[in-house]
XYZ file of C-alpha atoms in Angstrom:
594
model
C 75.626 57.492 -58.241
C 76.791 61.036 -58.891
C 76.481 60.425 -62.635
C 72.887 59.225 -62.245
C 71.899 62.247 -60.094
C 73.480 64.557 -62.654
C 71.546 62.812 -65.422
C 68.274 63.286 -63.583
C 68.879 67.017 -63.259
C 69.980 67.537 -66.867
C 67.711 68.049 -69.856
C 66.732 64.976 -71.870
C 68.655 66.123 -74.915
C 71.925 66.471 -72.960
C 72.099 62.715 -72.383
C 71.685 59.850 -74.816
C 68.227 58.277 -74.971
C 69.188 54.835 -76.286
C 70.360 53.312 -73.015
C 74.102 53.806 -73.568
C 76.305 54.319 -70.506
C 79.969 54.690 -69.586
C 82.035 51.742 -68.345
C 80.771 52.321 -64.786
C 77.130 52.194 -65.886
C 76.453 55.936 -65.608
C 74.456 57.882 -68.231
C 76.659 59.734 -70.699
C 76.562 63.289 -71.979
C 75.942 63.414 -75.713
C 78.534 66.175 -76.148
C 81.268 64.253 -74.309
C 81.027 60.747 -75.743
C 80.009 58.983 -78.901
C 78.996 60.229 -82.370
C 81.732 60.839 -84.957
C 84.339 61.806 -82.371
C 84.348 58.345 -80.783
C 83.686 56.589 -84.057
C 86.905 58.050 -85.488
C 89.031 55.957 -83.123
C 87.072 52.809 -84.001
C 87.316 53.365 -87.760
C 91.025 54.242 -87.792
C 91.898 51.256 -85.596
C 89.997 49.057 -88.037
C 92.113 50.371 -90.928
C 95.249 49.053 -89.229
C 93.584 45.778 -88.221
C 92.534 45.170 -91.835
C 96.113 45.857 -92.934
C 97.269 43.164 -90.517
C 94.604 40.582 -91.342
C 94.717 40.855 -95.126
C 98.478 41.220 -95.015
C 98.682 37.595 -93.908
C 95.547 36.017 -95.441
C 96.292 37.177 -98.998
C 99.589 35.318 -99.186
C 99.023 32.024 -97.378
C 98.486 29.686 -100.340
C 102.200 29.611 -101.196
C 103.785 29.287 -97.749
C 103.700 25.507 -97.203
C 104.475 24.294 -100.756
C 101.254 22.290 -100.988
C 99.147 21.330 -104.010
C 96.303 23.442 -105.362
C 93.425 21.731 -103.548
C 95.287 21.361 -100.237
C 96.655 24.903 -100.127
C 93.382 26.525 -101.197
C 91.336 24.466 -98.735
C 93.749 25.223 -95.886
C 93.175 28.931 -96.477
C 89.410 28.707 -96.872
C 89.049 26.415 -93.830
C 91.058 28.837 -91.724
C 89.158 31.863 -93.022
C 85.937 29.936 -92.414
C 86.946 29.405 -88.797
C 87.876 33.086 -88.503
C 84.335 34.044 -89.482
C 82.564 31.354 -87.436
C 84.156 32.071 -84.041
C 82.210 35.383 -83.750
C 79.153 33.277 -82.797
C 81.015 32.250 -79.626
C 82.222 35.821 -79.221
C 78.637 37.100 -79.411
C 77.648 34.770 -76.563
C 80.482 36.015 -74.329
C 79.638 39.624 -75.191
C 75.928 39.391 -74.410
C 76.082 37.053 -71.435
C 79.227 38.048 -69.577
C 81.777 40.705 -70.474
C 80.076 43.208 -72.767
C 81.483 44.499 -76.042
C 84.389 46.630 -74.848
C 85.927 44.180 -72.364
C 85.506 41.237 -74.742
C 87.187 43.234 -77.492
C 90.198 44.140 -75.350
C 90.791 40.558 -74.145
C 90.302 39.100 -77.622
C 92.670 41.675 -79.111
C 95.490 40.434 -76.886
C 94.826 36.828 -77.995
C 94.778 38.048 -81.600
C 98.157 39.734 -81.096
C 99.658 36.569 -79.575
C 98.517 34.567 -82.607
C 99.943 37.140 -85.016
C 103.282 37.173 -83.176
C 103.553 33.373 -83.305
C 102.614 33.387 -87.002
C 105.342 35.946 -87.663
C 107.854 33.576 -86.073
C 106.454 30.612 -88.038
C 107.075 32.293 -91.404
C 110.270 34.144 -90.462
C 112.499 31.781 -88.433
C 114.382 29.507 -90.915
C 113.871 26.341 -88.859
C 110.094 26.913 -88.704
C 109.424 27.376 -92.421
C 110.123 25.223 -95.502
C 112.918 26.477 -97.762
C 112.229 28.302 -101.015
C 112.589 26.098 -104.055
C 113.532 28.583 -106.734
C 114.562 32.122 -107.418
C 112.204 34.683 -105.956
C 108.808 33.364 -104.891
C 108.273 29.648 -104.188
C 108.468 27.533 -107.330
C 105.161 25.782 -108.130
C 107.137 22.613 -108.901
C 108.669 22.572 -105.434
C 108.883 19.178 -103.732
C 110.240 20.479 -100.401
C 107.137 20.065 -98.241
C 106.800 21.489 -94.750
C 107.720 19.200 -91.834
C 105.272 18.174 -89.104
C 106.816 20.716 -86.702
C 106.559 23.495 -89.270
C 102.953 22.609 -90.057
C 102.110 22.399 -86.346
C 103.509 25.802 -85.402
C 101.965 27.409 -88.474
C 98.439 26.123 -87.854
C 98.544 26.620 -84.070
C 99.365 30.269 -84.753
C 96.569 30.580 -87.296
C 93.926 29.121 -84.995
C 95.022 31.125 -81.937
C 94.545 34.110 -84.204
C 91.085 32.783 -85.148
C 90.090 32.628 -81.462
C 91.142 36.258 -81.049
C 89.168 37.455 -84.023
C 86.117 35.666 -82.624
C 85.942 38.352 -79.967
C 86.880 41.317 -82.135
C 84.934 40.874 -85.369
C 81.376 40.767 -83.956
C 82.337 43.630 -81.684
C 84.122 46.380 -83.509
C 81.451 47.404 -86.028
C 78.772 47.083 -83.341
C 80.760 49.318 -80.995
C 81.030 51.841 -83.836
C 77.283 51.776 -84.547
C 76.535 52.100 -80.811
C 78.129 55.562 -80.856
C 75.059 56.966 -82.639
C 71.767 57.556 -80.822
C 68.768 56.574 -82.970
C 66.602 58.972 -80.963
C 68.599 62.057 -81.999
C 68.060 63.457 -85.538
C 71.662 64.479 -86.285
C 73.180 61.278 -84.958
C 70.617 59.157 -86.776
C 71.574 60.811 -90.071
C 75.233 60.077 -89.321
C 74.389 56.436 -88.573
C 72.737 55.967 -91.975
C 76.165 56.466 -93.586
C 78.173 54.681 -90.903
C 78.289 51.232 -92.489
C 79.256 52.700 -95.865
C 82.255 54.439 -94.300
C 82.941 51.459 -92.082
C 83.437 49.277 -95.133
C 85.438 52.087 -96.724
C 87.888 51.951 -93.804
C 88.121 48.160 -94.043
C 88.935 48.241 -97.729
C 91.324 51.166 -97.346
C 93.369 49.011 -94.963
C 92.975 46.095 -97.355
C 94.338 48.207 -100.221
C 97.543 48.893 -98.311
C 97.803 45.222 -97.341
C 97.349 43.959 -100.900
C 99.883 46.352 -102.396
C 102.636 47.518 -100.071
C 102.441 44.772 -97.429
C 102.240 41.903 -99.936
C 105.335 43.217 -101.700
C 107.224 43.761 -98.433
C 106.308 40.278 -97.200
C 107.666 38.692 -100.347
C 110.903 40.626 -99.943
C 111.272 41.430 -96.246
C 109.032 39.403 -93.927
C 105.842 39.199 -91.880
C 106.626 41.509 -88.953
C 104.735 44.493 -90.402
C 101.233 42.977 -90.111
C 101.903 42.206 -86.453
C 103.092 45.773 -85.895
C 99.969 47.032 -87.660
C 97.764 45.040 -85.296
C 99.583 46.459 -82.278
C 98.990 49.986 -83.613
C 95.301 49.130 -84.147
C 94.871 48.024 -80.531
C 96.677 51.133 -79.285
C 94.426 53.469 -81.293
C 91.255 51.755 -80.109
C 92.427 51.897 -76.485
C 93.186 55.628 -76.824
C 89.540 56.255 -77.627
C 88.276 54.648 -74.410
C 87.285 57.949 -72.686
C 85.009 58.805 -75.623
C 83.036 55.563 -76.111
C 79.420 54.882 -75.273
C 78.559 51.357 -74.171
C 75.418 49.226 -74.306
C 74.778 47.241 -71.094
C 74.871 43.449 -71.288
C 71.419 41.887 -71.497
C 72.096 38.238 -70.741
C 72.711 35.365 -73.116
C 70.798 35.719 -76.379
C 71.059 31.971 -76.943
C 69.594 31.174 -73.512
C 66.645 33.547 -74.036
C 65.920 32.066 -77.456
C 66.244 28.494 -76.133
C 63.761 29.217 -73.325
C 61.236 30.608 -75.822
C 61.544 27.577 -78.097
C 61.287 25.099 -75.194
C 58.304 26.938 -73.693
C 56.544 27.004 -77.069
C 57.212 23.291 -77.595
C 55.682 22.482 -74.211
C 52.527 24.404 -75.149
C 51.857 23.081 -78.640
C 48.385 21.992 -77.568
C 47.610 25.356 -75.917
C 45.323 27.769 -77.781
C 46.409 31.367 -78.229
C 44.016 33.892 -76.638
C 41.980 36.093 -78.964
C 43.126 39.166 -77.055
C 46.923 39.493 -77.240
C 46.842 41.592 -74.067
C 46.341 38.367 -72.138
C 49.858 37.264 -73.041
C 52.601 37.583 -70.445
C 54.065 41.125 -70.151
C 52.079 42.868 -72.866
C 51.065 46.024 -70.990
C 50.244 48.503 -73.771
C 46.523 48.142 -74.673
C 47.136 49.570 -78.143
C 49.618 46.869 -79.147
C 49.388 43.271 -80.327
C 46.756 41.146 -81.922
C 47.891 41.196 -85.536
C 47.843 38.166 -87.789
C 50.983 36.060 -87.974
C 52.085 32.969 -89.834
C 51.873 29.469 -88.382
C 55.505 29.262 -87.223
C 55.322 32.667 -85.514
C 52.041 31.728 -83.846
C 53.637 28.603 -82.381
C 56.410 30.694 -80.813
C 53.809 33.104 -79.415
C 52.451 30.233 -77.320
C 55.547 30.573 -75.136
C 53.942 33.738 -73.679
C 50.569 32.130 -72.909
C 49.965 32.179 -69.152
C 49.524 28.772 -67.545
C 49.868 27.398 -64.030
C 53.680 27.568 -64.081
C 55.983 30.574 -64.108
C 59.203 28.675 -64.811
C 61.493 30.480 -67.250
C 61.477 27.330 -69.394
C 57.669 27.281 -69.473
C 56.696 30.970 -69.659
C 58.409 33.696 -71.686
C 57.607 37.368 -72.017
C 56.255 38.866 -75.217
C 59.515 40.774 -75.546
C 61.537 37.541 -75.461
C 59.203 35.893 -77.970
C 59.405 38.827 -80.378
C 63.192 38.976 -80.072
C 63.398 35.291 -80.945
C 61.116 35.786 -83.948
C 63.291 38.632 -85.186
C 66.473 36.586 -84.973
C 64.937 33.472 -86.551
C 63.283 35.299 -89.440
C 66.710 36.512 -90.567
C 67.965 32.946 -91.063
C 66.665 32.620 -94.662
C 68.450 35.877 -95.542
C 71.588 34.484 -93.919
C 71.294 31.324 -96.027
C 71.122 33.394 -99.219
C 74.519 34.943 -98.444
C 76.436 31.644 -98.258
C 76.917 31.200 -102.023
C 78.271 34.733 -102.709
C 80.567 34.314 -99.691
C 81.952 31.176 -101.352
C 82.535 33.237 -104.503
C 84.465 35.830 -102.493
C 86.766 33.075 -101.234
C 88.091 32.645 -104.772
C 89.670 36.113 -104.733
C 92.565 35.221 -102.451
C 92.781 31.561 -103.517
C 92.104 30.452 -107.101
C 92.209 33.973 -108.558
C 95.677 34.401 -107.026
C 96.719 30.929 -108.216
C 95.761 31.956 -111.760
C 97.959 35.039 -111.417
C 101.028 32.925 -110.638
C 100.837 31.395 -114.139
C 100.755 34.735 -116.010
C 103.292 37.375 -117.020
C 103.574 39.667 -113.990
C 106.001 42.194 -115.418
C 104.907 45.823 -115.369
C 105.709 47.964 -118.402
C 107.960 45.331 -119.934
C 110.628 45.883 -117.268
C 112.096 43.548 -114.682
C 109.734 44.556 -111.870
C 107.091 41.896 -111.171
C 104.011 42.460 -109.066
C 103.005 39.730 -106.574
C 99.859 37.906 -107.768
C 98.119 38.709 -104.488
C 98.474 42.416 -105.287
C 95.673 42.109 -107.832
C 93.342 42.049 -104.835
C 94.122 45.750 -104.567
C 91.823 46.289 -107.526
C 88.957 44.717 -105.569
C 89.689 47.262 -102.882
C 90.038 50.260 -105.192
C 86.794 49.543 -107.023
C 85.028 48.968 -103.731
C 86.301 52.253 -102.269
C 85.193 54.206 -105.336
C 81.826 52.419 -105.403
C 81.118 53.120 -101.718
C 81.875 56.831 -102.104
C 79.687 57.106 -105.210
C 76.928 55.134 -103.514
C 76.966 57.268 -100.370
C 77.401 60.680 -102.010
C 75.550 60.285 -105.311
C 73.342 57.208 -105.590
C 71.835 57.218 -102.089
C 70.733 60.921 -102.057
C 69.254 60.644 -105.562
C 67.335 57.466 -104.777
C 66.225 58.829 -101.387
C 64.465 61.717 -103.125
C 62.847 59.309 -105.589
C 61.762 56.590 -103.146
C 61.349 58.417 -99.853
C 63.631 55.850 -98.216
C 66.586 57.551 -96.465
C 68.806 54.658 -97.559
C 67.833 55.197 -101.193
C 66.850 51.573 -101.715
C 66.074 48.908 -99.141
C 68.847 46.797 -97.700
C 67.568 43.653 -99.421
C 67.378 45.464 -102.765
C 70.987 46.548 -102.306
C 71.968 42.960 -101.558
C 70.102 41.813 -104.659
C 72.173 44.087 -106.899
C 75.321 42.527 -105.437
C 74.019 39.017 -106.150
C 73.387 39.890 -109.801
C 76.930 41.253 -110.115
C 78.275 37.971 -108.686
C 76.675 36.107 -111.594
C 78.438 38.444 -114.032
C 81.768 37.976 -112.212
C 81.729 34.214 -112.549
C 80.660 34.392 -116.186
C 83.552 36.742 -116.966
C 85.988 34.650 -114.893
C 84.992 31.547 -116.891
C 85.499 33.316 -120.229
C 88.852 34.746 -119.102
C 90.096 31.357 -117.940
C 89.050 29.797 -121.236
C 91.175 32.423 -122.998
C 94.138 31.790 -120.653
C 94.009 28.064 -121.370
C 93.796 28.714 -125.124
C 96.955 30.842 -124.963
C 98.689 28.123 -122.927
C 97.810 25.497 -125.554
C 98.801 27.787 -128.430
C 102.291 28.222 -126.937
C 102.717 24.565 -126.017
C 102.835 25.072 -122.236
C 99.527 23.446 -121.298
C 101.332 20.431 -119.849
C 104.258 22.407 -118.484
C 104.025 22.980 -114.742
C 105.482 26.261 -113.482
C 106.013 27.822 -116.934
C 104.795 31.407 -117.323
C 102.131 31.884 -119.995
C 102.860 34.803 -122.363
C 99.713 36.637 -121.263
C 99.630 39.686 -118.991
C 98.300 39.188 -115.480
C 96.062 42.205 -115.992
C 93.722 40.054 -118.091
C 92.266 39.049 -114.704
C 91.385 42.651 -113.805
C 87.670 42.582 -114.747
C 86.825 39.830 -112.266
C 88.755 41.580 -109.484
C 87.236 45.000 -110.206
C 83.675 43.694 -110.386
C 84.145 41.840 -107.094
C 84.802 45.209 -105.451
C 81.629 46.682 -106.948
C 79.649 43.652 -105.728
C 81.087 44.115 -102.219
C 79.949 47.755 -102.171
C 76.394 46.538 -102.605
C 76.220 43.119 -100.968
C 78.736 43.227 -98.103
C 77.831 46.704 -96.837
C 74.106 45.929 -96.988
C 74.644 42.557 -95.321
C 76.371 43.834 -92.205
C 73.961 46.774 -91.902
C 70.941 44.495 -92.400
C 71.899 42.048 -89.669
C 72.756 44.858 -87.245
C 69.657 46.895 -88.075
C 67.157 44.027 -87.993
C 68.453 42.382 -84.812
C 66.635 43.231 -81.539
C 68.292 45.884 -79.420
C 69.590 43.394 -76.862
C 70.945 41.043 -79.540
C 72.943 43.374 -81.798
C 76.174 41.418 -81.279
C 74.432 38.188 -82.277
C 72.901 39.914 -85.295
C 76.268 41.267 -86.387
C 77.794 37.807 -85.956
C 75.342 36.601 -88.616
C 77.283 38.648 -91.178
C 80.504 37.000 -89.994
C 78.914 33.550 -90.005
C 77.934 34.125 -93.624
C 81.590 34.499 -94.586
C 82.604 31.524 -92.445
C 80.062 29.157 -93.954
C 80.915 30.535 -97.406
C 84.575 29.623 -96.986
C 83.736 26.116 -95.733
C 81.327 25.780 -98.647
C 84.135 26.827 -100.988
C 86.364 24.082 -99.546
C 83.589 21.512 -99.874
C 82.800 22.486 -103.473
C 86.462 22.498 -104.495
C 87.170 19.069 -102.993
C 83.943 17.557 -104.300
C 84.291 18.926 -107.831
C 87.973 17.909 -107.972
C 87.114 14.376 -106.824
C 84.047 13.880 -109.024
C 85.633 15.264 -112.197
C 88.812 13.282 -111.624
C 86.865 10.051 -111.210
C 84.174 10.537 -113.847
C 85.387 13.274 -116.166
C 88.494 11.648 -117.578
C 92.002 13.061 -117.355
C 93.054 14.678 -114.121
C 89.779 16.503 -113.431
C 88.867 20.183 -113.415
C 91.256 21.203 -110.605
C 94.837 19.958 -110.672
C 98.139 21.159 -109.237
C 99.029 22.248 -112.766
C 96.446 24.958 -113.511
C 97.369 24.871 -117.213
C 96.010 21.322 -117.379
C 92.967 22.163 -115.232
C 89.529 23.338 -116.347
C 88.822 26.240 -114.034
C 86.659 27.710 -116.794
C 84.177 24.865 -116.209
C 84.444 25.362 -112.445
C 83.675 29.082 -112.725
C 80.761 28.367 -115.081
C 79.410 25.996 -112.425
C 79.654 28.853 -109.925
C 77.712 31.151 -112.280
C 74.882 28.612 -112.453
C 74.964 28.192 -108.662
C 74.634 31.967 -108.274
C 71.613 31.990 -110.597
C 69.869 29.341 -108.472
C 70.725 31.316 -105.338
C 69.259 34.495 -106.865
C 65.916 32.748 -107.434
C 65.908 31.683 -103.769
C 66.753 35.286 -102.804
C 63.712 36.631 -104.685
C 61.497 34.214 -102.732
C 63.045 35.301 -99.423
C 62.500 38.979 -100.298
C 58.807 38.410 -101.018
C 58.290 36.807 -97.613
C 60.493 39.042 -95.439
C 58.840 41.801 -93.369
C 61.153 44.526 -92.066
C 61.095 45.542 -88.426
C 59.653 48.964 -87.709
C 62.298 51.591 -87.027
C 62.178 53.699 -83.880
C 62.327 57.295 -85.030
C 59.954 59.805 -83.593
C 62.190 62.794 -84.259
C 63.841 62.295 -87.598
C 63.289 63.482 -91.114
C 66.344 62.451 -93.112
C 65.454 63.602 -96.540
C 62.430 61.524 -97.395
C 58.874 60.892 -96.402
C 59.635 57.615 -94.681
C 62.242 56.117 -92.473
C 61.651 52.402 -92.357
C 62.404 50.039 -95.210
C 58.734 49.997 -95.968
C 58.599 53.787 -96.075
C 56.947 54.271 -92.664
C 58.512 55.973 -89.654
C 57.009 54.949 -86.336
C 57.203 56.866 -83.128
C 58.443 54.971 -80.064
C 54.962 54.260 -78.643
C 53.850 52.823 -81.963
C 56.549 50.175 -82.118
C 55.444 46.701 -81.100
C 58.899 45.638 -79.944
C 59.929 46.670 -76.427
C 63.580 46.678 -75.372
C 64.196 45.415 -71.857
C 67.278 44.074 -70.088
C 66.355 40.566 -69.007
């Protein structure tokens, strides 16, 4: 109560204007909480969390001594689950606990899963024995027992439950620290997702270099320690965070709109949109809309019943439209997400067949360490994009982001086509060298070809991430309604989850079809030297081309939401993706807690 009385007496600019509060629900002083000061704790904690996550996920294909298809699919299925559980997390966040409390509880579950996984790969009785000098021998026949498999996968999926509450939360909490209604903070927010991804990949770089090497030679305790440090850093920032109040279940609100619209299919929309339920501003509404959107609008037509399942507000209808219209964009991201899954699966498997010595000496780099080059190129690309490309393009286009979010995603999709074309050509060369030296049929024999021949596909994947992945998470956060930001952010996670499941499906299907109808052992075998991954990667290139055509169609049909910015000039003549900045009263969408 004291906080609310103090807020009433203070000037408007002293307190945030975007509805953020402290954990007790009181308004917060702009100078005391949020902005870069609070965001620093979030970003640094994410660096350590990424170290922990990628420290384990980059090295899983070799731990259970399974064949190529089984080991790769186990990883992609687990990673797919990791990125799908945020949908459940988003529900808990919006409907019950809020972002901060959900994050703290989920972090503890995450830590329990990591601790159990550490035991599963460290205690001799819980892991299969090594079958050769150094790293596990590809020709190993010592498979994991049922107990070992059980403990290993229970740990992985406990961990997946934990990440379901952290991944849709942490970036959203970071973005919530910036008030869109304040010019300085809005400028800071425009760069937030660039630096957010920078922090993720900085942690990934450490994981794919130092941690991968230490795990091969020491053990898995360091990723668990890194996660504990991450949780501690985030908790230390608690006094500085701003929080968005919970607004009820996004899924329930959307379901009520859809049910209400279905019940009123025969109802005619009024000519005057002001006759719809809860549209109070006489200057708003009445624009043309497509058939599907018009059907949803019927949910707000007033009839004889006021049941929540028969009558929705205009705000609820518009929120539902915003969430649903992003689904085609979400669908476009599934194929590139499946391509990303190859980085820590088949790309790493290729590396195990090549000469890993550095400088001709005895030191060998772990194959998973090549993922560091994805990270390095992504870090460099993000910095250049934020500091050079974005300011130059902003002056040319008038868009403070330089180019629109969908245009940025489109550049990433084009790069994905190039990646798979190069990967196919490189694999064709690797197989030619294997045949030339008579090791094509020899399982586990190193090909006299340096592992660094794979560098182009790793480096380009980092460049693609700087365009596609950053734009994707910003797009789904930015275009989601105010009360559904967690659900919007979970779309970006869902994209990666579906992409990994799609990768598993494609790998199994292609392996089965080519084995049955293609002669020989098929395109994907346990012996990569006898496989035809070059054909598989060429298939991916074609799939990316088809996806790009679909993306162009989606872009032509998508209409960006207007941005609320009555006070900002961030270096261009426009603020929205369409080049138009609207003041709060001019925005058709109204944010209410329902």
